[in-house]
């Protein structure tokens, strides 16, 4: 496979680590898009830490460079700004893009741009399950209509520092679980953009940003990042609870996200899709 990766942070490097160890064999070609100031360090790190991951490796600094490398699939794992700057032009040029920064789609204008780019390019915008699971069933039930979705995101107090949770709670002094936000997935994503990915994924798969209800909780007893949601529909009812370990490189990112992205790649390499 010819793979393109946008971003070279925690998810990208953990992904390359998994691809290096896996039984899939080396990629035919790997192109990594990073910021110009980071290009030299990125190239050096690729050589030192991931020597066998691909037969050919290139570092590029813009979408044109990435497209010129003719990737069969591009994975965006950089951030909201990269979704607009890089994923949009890549989709427009007919290359499928897995967008990991799904929270970016809580902005209506960004979602419209991505959909229009994929339509114009005849490509696919792929939204992975990321840190949450059961999205297959949610998306399937969505087609039947009448969905009610309630999501609860619980993290240790320190994971909410630097967010509006600090205005509602004294995070450092918290001795029991406290709800600091109740609202729609759209409001949650707007107020907590760095923690918006799961609410956005559930909203996009199921009932939409306005109808998906969200509660955010700081809990000193929380073991990792806990995602729970209940679905009520005329076809089936179910509930999910996931206790995710935070990844070593970025406490905001759950380890399972990395494996979810790996699954998207493997499903395009192997003979079976699951
Ligand atoms: N879908 C999910 O469930 C889920 C879960 C966790 C994280 N995420 C998202 O995945 C993304 C990456 O997470 P991470 O833990 O790897 O973050 P990270 O901060 O470790 O890495 C991001 C990297 O991308 C680079 N970058 C940012 N903007 C860029 C741009 N415009 N062009 C080129 N490079 C750029 C940064 O310099 C950094 O090296 C974040 O947006 C995060 O919100 C999604």
JSON list of N, CA and C in Angstrom, two decimals, residues 25 38 40 53 58 62 70 73 76 78 86 102 105 109 123 129 164-165 185-186 189 194 215 217 236:
[
{"chain": "A", "resi": 25, "resn": "UNK", "atom": "N", "xyz": [3.85, -6.75, 6.50]},
{"chain": "A", "resi": 25, "resn": "UNK", "atom": "CA", "xyz": [4.97, -6.48, 5.60]},
{"chain": "A", "resi": 25, "resn": "UNK", "atom": "C", "xyz": [5.13, -4.99, 5.41]},
{"chain": "A", "resi": 38, "resn": "UNK", "atom": "N", "xyz": [9.23, 21.21, 11.24]},
{"chain": "A", "resi": 38, "resn": "UNK", "atom": "CA", "xyz": [9.45, 19.89, 11.87]},
{"chain": "A", "resi": 38, "resn": "UNK", "atom": "C", "xyz": [9.99, 18.86, 10.87]},
{"chain": "A", "resi": 40, "resn": "UNK", "atom": "N", "xyz": [12.78, 18.30, 9.12]},
{"chain": "A", "resi": 40, "resn": "UNK", "atom": "CA", "xyz": [14.10, 17.66, 9.27]},
{"chain": "A", "resi": 40, "resn": "UNK", "atom": "C", "xyz": [14.08, 16.64, 10.40]},
{"chain": "A", "resi": 53, "resn": "UNK", "atom": "N", "xyz": [9.50, 0.25, 7.97]},
{"chain": "A", "resi": 53, "resn": "UNK", "atom": "CA", "xyz": [8.04, 0.40, 7.84]},
{"chain": "A", "resi": 53, "resn": "UNK", "atom": "C", "xyz": [7.58, 0.49, 6.38]},
{"chain": "A", "resi": 58, "resn": "UNK", "atom": "N", "xyz": [8.96, 9.31, 2.34]},
{"chain": "A", "resi": 58, "resn": "UNK", "atom": "CA", "xyz": [9.12, 10.72, 1.96]},
{"chain": "A", "resi": 58, "resn": "UNK", "atom": "C", "xyz": [8.52, 11.59, 3.05]},
{"chain": "A", "resi": 62, "resn": "UNK", "atom": "N", "xyz": [3.23, 19.92, 2.46]},
{"chain": "A", "resi": 62, "resn": "UNK", "atom": "CA", "xyz": [1.91, 20.43, 2.08]},
{"chain": "A", "resi": 62, "resn": "UNK", "atom": "C", "xyz": [1.13, 19.37, 1.31]},
{"chain": "A", "resi": 70, "resn": "UNK", "atom": "N", "xyz": [1.25, 10.06, -4.74]},
{"chain": "A", "resi": 70, "resn": "UNK", "atom": "CA", "xyz": [0.22, 9.11, -5.18]},
{"chain": "A", "resi": 70, "resn": "UNK", "atom": "C", "xyz": [-0.19, 8.10, -4.08]},
{"chain": "A", "resi": 73, "resn": "UNK", "atom": "N", "xyz": [-4.21, 5.78, 0.23]},
{"chain": "A", "resi": 73, "resn": "UNK", "atom": "CA", "xyz": [-5.02, 6.17, 1.39]},
{"chain": "A", "resi": 73, "resn": "UNK", "atom": "C", "xyz": [-4.21, 7.18, 2.20]},
{"chain": "A", "resi": 76, "resn": "UNK", "atom": "N", "xyz": [-5.37, 11.31, 8.36]},
{"chain": "A", "resi": 76, "resn": "UNK", "atom": "CA", "xyz": [-5.13, 12.60, 9.04]},
{"chain": "A", "resi": 76, "resn": "UNK", "atom": "C", "xyz": [-5.10, 12.34, 10.54]},
{"chain": "A", "resi": 78, "resn": "UNK", "atom": "N", "xyz": [-3.57, 14.91, 12.84]},
{"chain": "A", "resi": 78, "resn": "UNK", "atom": "CA", "xyz": [-2.80, 16.12, 13.19]},
{"chain": "A", "resi": 78, "resn": "UNK", "atom": "C", "xyz": [-3.62, 17.08, 14.04]},
{"chain": "A", "resi": 86, "resn": "UNK", "atom": "N", "xyz": [-5.37, 20.33, 4.73]},
{"chain": "A", "resi": 86, "resn": "UNK", "atom": "CA", "xyz": [-4.78, 19.22, 3.98]},
{"chain": "A", "resi": 86, "resn": "UNK", "atom": "C", "xyz": [-5.78, 18.13, 3.56]},
{"chain": "A", "resi": 102, "resn": "UNK", "atom": "N", "xyz": [-12.04, 13.97, 14.34]},
{"chain": "A", "resi": 102, "resn": "UNK", "atom": "CA", "xyz": [-13.46, 14.02, 13.95]},
{"chain": "A", "resi": 102, "resn": "UNK", "atom": "C", "xyz": [-14.16, 15.22, 14.58]},
{"chain": "A", "resi": 105, "resn": "UNK", "atom": "N", "xyz": [-15.48, 18.18, 12.65]},
{"chain": "A", "resi": 105, "resn": "UNK", "atom": "CA", "xyz": [-16.74, 18.16, 11.88]},
{"chain": "A", "resi": 105, "resn": "UNK", "atom": "C", "xyz": [-17.92, 18.71, 12.68]},
{"chain": "A", "resi": 109, "resn": "UNK", "atom": "N", "xyz": [-19.48, 24.18, 8.83]},
{"chain": "A", "resi": 109, "resn": "UNK", "atom": "CA", "xyz": [-18.82, 24.61, 7.59]},
{"chain": "A", "resi": 109, "resn": "UNK", "atom": "C", "xyz": [-17.72, 23.61, 7.21]},
{"chain": "A", "resi": 123, "resn": "UNK", "atom": "N", "xyz": [-13.97, 10.64, -4.03]},
{"chain": "A", "resi": 123, "resn": "UNK", "atom": "CA", "xyz": [-13.21, 9.92, -2.99]},
{"chain": "A", "resi": 123, "resn": "UNK", "atom": "C", "xyz": [-14.11, 9.71, -1.77]},
{"chain": "A", "resi": 129, "resn": "UNK", "atom": "N", "xyz": [-13.98, 4.74, 14.13]},
{"chain": "A", "resi": 129, "resn": "UNK", "atom": "CA", "xyz": [-14.63, 4.69, 15.46]},
{"chain": "A", "resi": 129, "resn": "UNK", "atom": "C", "xyz": [-13.77, 5.41, 16.49]},
{"chain": "A", "resi": 164, "resn": "UNK", "atom": "N", "xyz": [-13.17, 24.82, 29.95]},
{"chain": "A", "resi": 164, "resn": "UNK", "atom": "CA", "xyz": [-14.14, 25.57, 30.77]},
{"chain": "A", "resi": 164, "resn": "UNK", "atom": "C", "xyz": [-14.59, 24.81, 32.03]},
{"chain": "A", "resi": 165, "resn": "UNK", "atom": "N", "xyz": [-14.21, 23.54, 32.17]},
{"chain": "A", "resi": 165, "resn": "UNK", "atom": "CA", "xyz": [-14.54, 22.80, 33.40]},
{"chain": "A", "resi": 165, "resn": "UNK", "atom": "C", "xyz": [-13.93, 23.50, 34.61]},
{"chain": "A", "resi": 185, "resn": "UNK", "atom": "N", "xyz": [-24.37, 17.55, 21.61]},
{"chain": "A", "resi": 185, "resn": "UNK", "atom": "CA", "xyz": [-23.02, 17.23, 21.11]},
{"chain": "A", "resi": 185, "resn": "UNK", "atom": "C", "xyz": [-22.40, 18.45, 20.45]},
{"chain": "A", "resi": 186, "resn": "UNK", "atom": "N", "xyz": [-23.22, 19.27, 19.80]},
{"chain": "A", "resi": 186, "resn": "UNK", "atom": "CA", "xyz": [-22.70, 20.49, 19.13]},
{"chain": "A", "resi": 186, "resn": "UNK", "atom": "C", "xyz": [-22.10, 21.43, 20.17]},
{"chain": "A", "resi": 189, "resn": "UNK", "atom": "N", "xyz": [-18.87, 20.00, 21.71]},
{"chain": "A", "resi": 189, "resn": "UNK", "atom": "CA", "xyz": [-17.71, 20.11, 20.81]},
{"chain": "A", "resi": 189, "resn": "UNK", "atom": "C", "xyz": [-17.22, 21.55, 20.75]},
{"chain": "A", "resi": 194, "resn": "UNK", "atom": "N", "xyz": [-10.94, 20.11, 22.34]},
{"chain": "A", "resi": 194, "resn": "UNK", "atom": "CA", "xyz": [-9.90, 19.08, 22.42]},
{"chain": "A", "resi": 194, "resn": "UNK", "atom": "C", "xyz": [-10.43, 17.76, 22.94]},
{"chain": "A", "resi": 215, "resn": "UNK", "atom": "N", "xyz": [-23.14, 14.45, 28.54]},
{"chain": "A", "resi": 215, "resn": "UNK", "atom": "CA", "xyz": [-22.77, 14.85, 29.91]},
{"chain": "A", "resi": 215, "resn": "UNK", "atom": "C", "xyz": [-21.27, 14.68, 30.05]},
{"chain": "A", "resi": 217, "resn": "UNK", "atom": "N", "xyz": [-18.00, 14.70, 32.77]},
{"chain": "A", "resi": 217, "resn": "UNK", "atom": "CA", "xyz": [-17.81, 14.48, 34.21]},
{"chain": "A", "resi": 217, "resn": "UNK", "atom": "C", "xyz": [-16.33, 14.44, 34.55]},
{"chain": "A", "resi": 236, "resn": "UNK", "atom": "N", "xyz": [-33.67, -1.49, 18.16]},
{"chain": "A", "resi": 236, "resn": "UNK", "atom": "CA", "xyz": [-32.87, -2.14, 19.20]},
{"chain": "A", "resi": 236, "resn": "UNK", "atom": "C", "xyz": [-32.43, -1.10, 20.22]}
]
